[in-house]
Coordinates of C-alpha atoms in Angstrom, one line a residue:
M598 CA 0.0 0.3 0.1
L599 CA 1.6 3.5 -0.8
A600 CA 0.6 6.8 1.2
L601 CA 0.7 10.0 -1.0
Q602 CA 2.0 13.3 0.6
A603 CA 1.5 16.3 -0.5
A604 CA 4.7 19.2 -0.3
P605 CA 4.9 22.3 -2.6
G606 CA 6.3 21.3 -5.5
A607 CA 7.0 18.0 -4.5
L608 CA 5.8 14.5 -4.3
K609 CA 6.6 12.1 -2.0
V610 CA 5.9 8.4 -2.8
M611 CA 6.1 6.2 0.6
S612 CA 6.2 1.7 0.7
G613 CA 7.8 -0.7 3.3
R614 CA 11.0 0.0 1.8
A615 CA 11.0 2.5 -0.9
V616 CA 10.9 6.1 -0.2
Y617 CA 11.1 8.4 -3.8
D618 CA 11.5 12.2 -3.8
C619 CA 9.5 13.7 -7.0
W620 CA 9.7 16.6 -9.3
S621 CA 5.8 17.6 -9.5
A622 CA 3.4 17.1 -12.1
G623 CA 5.6 15.7 -15.2
A624 CA 9.5 17.1 -14.2
A625 CA 11.9 14.6 -14.1
P626 CA 12.5 12.0 -11.2
R627 CA 15.0 14.0 -8.9
R628 CA 16.1 11.5 -6.4
I629 CA 14.7 8.1 -5.6
M630 CA 16.2 5.4 -3.2
I631 CA 14.8 2.4 -2.7
E632 CA 16.3 0.5 1.3
L633 CA 17.9 -2.6 1.3
Q634 CA 17.6 -5.9 3.0
P635 CA 19.2 -8.2 4.4
L636 CA 18.6 -10.6 1.4
D637 CA 19.6 -8.0 -1.1
I638 CA 23.6 -8.3 -1.4
P639 CA 24.8 -10.9 -3.4
L640 CA 27.3 -13.2 -1.2
A641 CA 31.2 -13.1 -2.7
V642 CA 30.8 -11.1 -6.0
P643 CA 31.3 -7.6 -6.6
L644 CA 28.0 -5.3 -5.7
P645 CA 26.4 -4.5 -8.5
W646 CA 25.5 -0.7 -7.4
P647 CA 27.3 1.6 -4.5
M648 CA 26.1 0.9 -1.8
L649 CA 24.5 4.4 -0.1
E650 CA 23.9 5.6 3.7
R651 CA 19.6 6.6 4.5
D652 CA 21.7 10.5 3.5
G653 CA 23.0 9.5 -0.1
Q654 CA 26.3 9.4 1.8
L655 CA 28.3 6.1 0.0
L656 CA 28.3 2.8 2.1
V657 CA 29.9 0.0 0.7
P658 CA 31.3 1.3 -3.3
K659 CA 29.8 -0.5 -6.1
G660 CA 32.6 -3.1 -6.6
D661 CA 33.1 -3.8 -3.3
V662 CA 32.9 -8.0 -2.6
I663 CA 31.3 -9.1 0.6
H664 CA 32.0 -12.3 1.4
S665 CA 29.6 -13.3 4.1
P666 CA 26.2 -13.3 5.9
E667 CA 27.9 -12.1 9.0
E668 CA 29.2 -9.2 7.3
V669 CA 26.0 -8.5 5.5
D670 CA 24.4 -9.0 9.3
L671 CA 27.2 -6.4 10.7
L672 CA 26.4 -3.6 8.0
F673 CA 22.4 -3.8 8.7
T674 CA 22.6 -3.7 12.6
L675 CA 25.2 -0.4 12.6
H676 CA 23.6 1.1 8.9
R677 CA 20.3 1.4 7.1
P678 CA 21.7 0.9 3.6
H679 CA 19.9 1.7 0.4
R680 CA 20.9 2.2 -2.6
R681 CA 19.9 4.8 -6.1
T682 CA 18.1 4.3 -8.3
D683 CA 17.2 6.4 -10.8
G684 CA 19.8 8.3 -13.3
A685 CA 21.2 10.8 -10.9
A686 CA 24.6 12.7 -12.0
Q687 CA 27.6 10.5 -11.2
S688 CA 28.5 11.3 -8.2
A689 CA 31.9 11.6 -6.6
A690 CA 31.4 7.5 -5.2
D691 CA 30.8 6.3 -8.2
F692 CA 33.1 8.4 -10.2
A693 CA 35.1 6.5 -7.8
H694 CA 34.6 3.2 -9.7
S695 CA 34.3 3.7 -13.2
Q696 CA 36.2 2.4 -15.6
F697 CA 39.3 4.4 -16.2
P698 CA 40.9 5.4 -19.8
Q699 CA 44.3 4.3 -21.1
T700 CA 46.6 7.3 -19.2
A701 CA 49.7 8.2 -21.0
F702 CA 51.6 6.7 -18.0
P703 CA 54.2 4.0 -18.8
D704 CA 53.8 0.0 -17.7
I705 CA 55.1 -0.4 -14.3
D706 CA 56.6 -4.8 -15.1
D707 CA 54.8 -6.6 -18.3
A708 CA 52.8 -8.7 -14.8
P709 CA 49.1 -9.6 -16.1
E710 CA 46.6 -6.7 -15.5
D711 CA 44.8 -9.3 -13.0
E712 CA 48.2 -11.0 -11.5
R713 CA 48.9 -6.8 -10.8
S714 CA 45.7 -6.1 -9.3
I715 CA 45.2 -9.5 -7.3
A716 CA 48.9 -7.8 -5.7
L717 CA 47.7 -4.3 -5.0
E718 CA 44.5 -6.8 -2.8
R719 CA 46.8 -8.5 -1.4
L720 CA 48.2 -4.8 0.2
G721 CA 44.4 -4.2 1.7
L722 CA 43.8 -1.4 -2.1
R723 CA 40.7 -2.0 -2.1
P724 CA 37.9 0.0 -3.0
G725 CA 37.1 1.8 -0.3
G726 CA 39.9 0.7 1.6
V727 CA 41.6 2.9 4.4
L728 CA 45.0 4.4 5.1
T729 CA 47.2 6.4 6.9
V730 CA 49.0 8.6 5.1
R731 CA 51.9 10.3 5.8
L732 CA 53.7 13.4 4.0
T733 CA 57.2 14.0 4.5
A734 CA 57.8 17.4 1.9
G735 CA 57.8 21.0 4.1
A736 CA 59.5 21.4 7.8
G737 CA 56.9 19.0 9.8
Q738 CA 56.2 15.4 8.7
S739 CA 51.9 15.6 8.5
K740 CA 49.5 12.3 9.2
G741 CA 46.3 11.5 8.1
T742 CA 43.7 9.3 6.4
A743 CA 42.6 8.8 3.6
R744 CA 40.6 6.2 1.0
V745 CA 41.3 4.0 -2.2
I746 CA 39.3 5.2 -5.2
G747 CA 40.1 2.1 -7.1
Y748 CA 43.6 1.7 -9.6
S749 CA 44.4 2.5 -13.2
P750 CA 45.4 -0.1 -16.1
Q751 CA 49.2 0.9 -15.2
R752 CA 48.6 -0.2 -11.0
H753 CA 48.7 3.7 -10.1
L754 CA 46.6 4.2 -7.4
L755 CA 44.1 6.9 -6.2
I756 CA 43.5 7.4 -3.0
T757 CA 41.4 10.2 -1.9
M758 CA 42.7 13.7 -0.7
P759 CA 44.4 13.0 2.2
T760 CA 42.5 14.8 6.0
E761 CA 43.5 15.9 9.6
G762 CA 40.4 15.6 12.0
G763 CA 38.4 17.0 9.0
R764 CA 41.1 19.0 7.3
P765 CA 42.5 18.4 3.8
L766 CA 46.5 17.2 3.4
M767 CA 47.9 18.9 0.0
P768 CA 50.3 17.4 -0.9
V769 CA 52.6 17.9 -3.9
K770 CA 53.0 16.8 -7.3
D771 CA 56.8 14.2 -7.4
E772 CA 56.5 14.9 -3.0
L773 CA 57.2 10.9 -1.5
L774 CA 54.5 9.5 1.4
E775 CA 55.0 6.6 3.6
I776 CA 51.3 4.9 3.2
H777 CA 49.8 1.3 5.8
S778 CA 46.5 0.5 5.0
F779 CA 45.0 -3.0 6.3
S780 CA 45.9 -6.6 4.4
G781 CA 43.7 -9.0 6.3
E782 CA 46.4 -10.0 7.1
G783 CA 48.5 -8.2 8.1
I784 CA 49.6 -4.5 8.2
A785 CA 51.6 -3.1 5.4
S786 CA 53.8 -0.3 5.0
F787 CA 54.6 0.7 1.5
E788 CA 56.0 3.9 0.5
C789 CA 54.6 6.0 -3.5
S790 CA 55.4 8.8 -5.4
V791 CA 52.5 11.7 -6.0
M792 CA 52.1 11.5 -9.6
A793 CA 49.2 14.3 -9.8
V794 CA 46.7 16.4 -7.7
C795 CA 43.2 16.5 -9.2
R796 CA 40.4 19.0 -8.5
L797 CA 38.1 17.7 -11.0
P798 CA 35.5 16.2 -10.5
F799 CA 35.9 15.6 -6.8
E800 CA 40.1 16.5 -5.0
Y801 CA 41.9 13.1 -5.4
V802 CA 45.9 11.8 -5.7
V803 CA 47.1 9.9 -8.5
L804 CA 49.6 7.7 -6.9
S805 CA 52.9 5.5 -8.6
S806 CA 52.7 1.6 -7.7
P807 CA 54.1 1.3 -4.1
R808 CA 57.6 0.0 -3.9
R809 CA 59.7 -0.7 -0.1
I810 CA 56.6 -2.8 0.5
K811 CA 56.6 -5.1 4.1
S812 CA 54.6 -6.0 5.8
R813 CA 53.8 -7.4 9.8
S814 CA 51.8 -10.5 9.9
L815 CA 49.1 -10.1 13.0
R816 CA 48.2 -13.1 15.4
K817 CA 45.0 -14.0 15.0
S818 CA 43.9 -12.9 18.8
L819 CA 45.6 -9.4 18.6
R820 CA 45.4 -7.4 22.3
I821 CA 45.9 -4.0 22.8
R822 CA 46.5 -0.9 25.2
A823 CA 42.7 0.6 26.0
N824 CA 41.2 2.6 27.5
V825 CA 38.6 2.4 28.3
V826 CA 35.5 2.9 30.0
G827 CA 32.7 0.8 30.7
K828 CA 30.2 -1.8 32.9
M829 CA 30.7 -5.0 34.8
L830 CA 27.5 -6.7 35.2
I831 CA 26.9 -9.3 37.6
S832 CA 24.1 -11.0 38.7
G833 CA 22.3 -10.0 41.8
E834 CA 25.0 -6.9 42.0
P835 CA 24.4 -3.8 40.6
P836 CA 26.6 -2.3 37.5
R837 CA 29.8 -1.5 38.4
M838 CA 32.4 1.0 36.9
I839 CA 35.4 -0.5 35.2
H840 CA 38.6 1.1 33.5
I841 CA 40.1 -1.0 30.2
S842 CA 43.6 -1.3 29.9
D843 CA 44.3 -3.8 27.4
L844 CA 41.3 -5.3 24.5
S845 CA 41.1 -8.2 22.2
T846 CA 38.8 -10.4 20.3
T847 CA 38.7 -13.5 23.1
G848 CA 38.9 -11.1 26.1
A849 CA 40.3 -8.5 28.6
S850 CA 41.5 -6.8 31.6
F851 CA 39.7 -4.0 33.4
R852 CA 39.6 -2.0 37.0
S853 CA 37.2 -1.9 39.3
A854 CA 37.0 0.3 42.2
H855 CA 34.7 -2.4 43.7
R856 CA 35.3 -6.8 44.1
L857 CA 33.2 -8.8 42.1
E858 CA 32.6 -11.5 42.3
V859 CA 34.5 -14.6 41.0
S860 CA 32.9 -18.4 41.9
G861 CA 32.9 -18.8 38.3
A862 CA 28.9 -17.6 37.0
P863 CA 28.8 -15.1 34.1
A864 CA 29.1 -11.7 34.1
R865 CA 28.2 -9.5 31.2
L866 CA 31.1 -6.8 30.1
R867 CA 29.0 -3.7 28.6
F868 CA 31.7 -1.0 26.7
R869 CA 31.7 1.4 23.9
V870 CA 34.2 1.2 20.9
K871 CA 34.4 4.0 18.2
T872 CA 36.0 3.3 14.9
R873 CA 36.3 5.9 12.4
D874 CA 33.0 4.3 10.5
Y875 CA 30.7 3.5 13.5
H876 CA 31.0 3.5 17.3
S877 CA 28.4 1.1 18.9
E878 CA 28.1 -0.4 23.1
L879 CA 28.6 -3.6 22.9
V880 CA 27.9 -6.6 25.5
A881 CA 29.8 -9.4 26.3
A882 CA 29.3 -12.2 28.3
A883 CA 32.4 -13.1 30.2
L884 CA 34.5 -15.5 32.9
I885 CA 35.9 -14.1 35.6
R886 CA 39.6 -15.8 35.3
S887 CA 41.9 -13.8 37.4
E888 CA 41.8 -11.4 40.0
K889 CA 44.9 -9.3 41.2
P890 CA 45.3 -6.1 44.3
A891 CA 46.5 -3.1 41.1
G892 CA 49.9 -3.8 42.2
D893 CA 50.1 1.3 41.7
L894 CA 46.5 1.6 43.5
P895 CA 45.3 1.1 46.7
N896 CA 41.6 -0.3 47.7
V897 CA 42.2 -0.9 43.3
Y898 CA 41.4 -4.6 42.0
Q899 CA 42.0 -6.0 38.5
Y900 CA 40.6 -8.7 36.6
G901 CA 41.3 -10.2 33.8
V902 CA 38.4 -11.7 32.0
E903 CA 37.2 -14.2 29.0
F904 CA 34.5 -13.5 26.6
L905 CA 31.6 -16.1 26.1
E906 CA 30.2 -17.0 22.5
L907 CA 31.3 -13.3 21.8
A908 CA 28.7 -13.0 18.3
A909 CA 29.6 -12.5 14.7
A910 CA 29.6 -9.6 14.4
Q911 CA 31.2 -7.8 17.8
K912 CA 33.9 -9.7 17.0
M913 CA 34.7 -8.1 13.6
L914 CA 33.7 -4.9 14.9
L915 CA 36.0 -5.3 17.9
Q916 CA 38.3 -6.1 15.0
C917 CA 38.5 -2.9 12.7
F918 CA 38.8 -1.4 16.5
I919 CA 42.0 -2.6 17.6
Y920 CA 43.3 -2.7 13.9
E921 CA 42.3 0.5 13.7
Q922 CA 44.4 2.0 17.2
L923 CA 47.6 0.0 15.2
L924 CA 47.4 1.8 12.7
W925 CA 46.2 5.3 13.5
S926 CA 48.1 5.3 16.8
G927 CA 51.6 3.6 16.3
Q928 CA 50.1 0.9 19.4
R929 CA 52.3 -2.6 19.6
M930 CA 50.7 -5.6 20.3
V931 CA 50.7 -6.1 24.5

């Protein structure tokens, strides 16, 4: 059943799945956004359209691959994905995944194009992937973040303009950039030279092929230092504020001003995790495995907990948080 709402100069048509915004009689559609459902998402094949936030911001770029139902679950847990169905002008996000024409850039090597693409993806250089970028020109070295737009057939990278705290960092031609990415199995570090800084149809940077590549493998269960305030919920006791000092996908260590029940009864650990893309609260079932006085603070107790049956979406969010801390903050594993 459709509901029609009149508005000056426009007609809004709403159904259970879609919101259509159209100009009044005879005019071309302004925008059509359809809210997606989990079963709409194809698995293990490139997305046929860019997936958008409700406000039109890019969520998942066209051509990206979602590999598992767990990834879909996380996506729909944290977002309300939409797709555009009109013939609107090509946006920056759409342009980012257009097929680039042949350029005057020379080939880097004689490797087949598909092999070069695989090599780039193994470095975590998939469209939409997040990078840390350190500029080396000038008196001070600036560090910011950027996203991969794509790459040319000659293996030149195209990235968004690096930003730091919302402020664009402007690299210059021939400047050397130090870049870090997450490959899915480890952190890759490499260097690229700036070949061009472009401003139309949006700001982006063309980089040379990666060189001086280094890779650091990561353990399956990473533990990092943290400074996160949360709550411990134990049956029969009031919620207790805790201060998480290190964190992994299998457990955490924290301090509490209260001595907690350690009989082995299941408890719940509640805390918020903020990444560059997500800000969410996690509630994880846990068992207290260790207790000792916090040596540096009187009347404070140090606990170690093991997470029990952490949901796939929660585990993925924790992994994102941990990897970002390793990438952005230069942390070392505990």
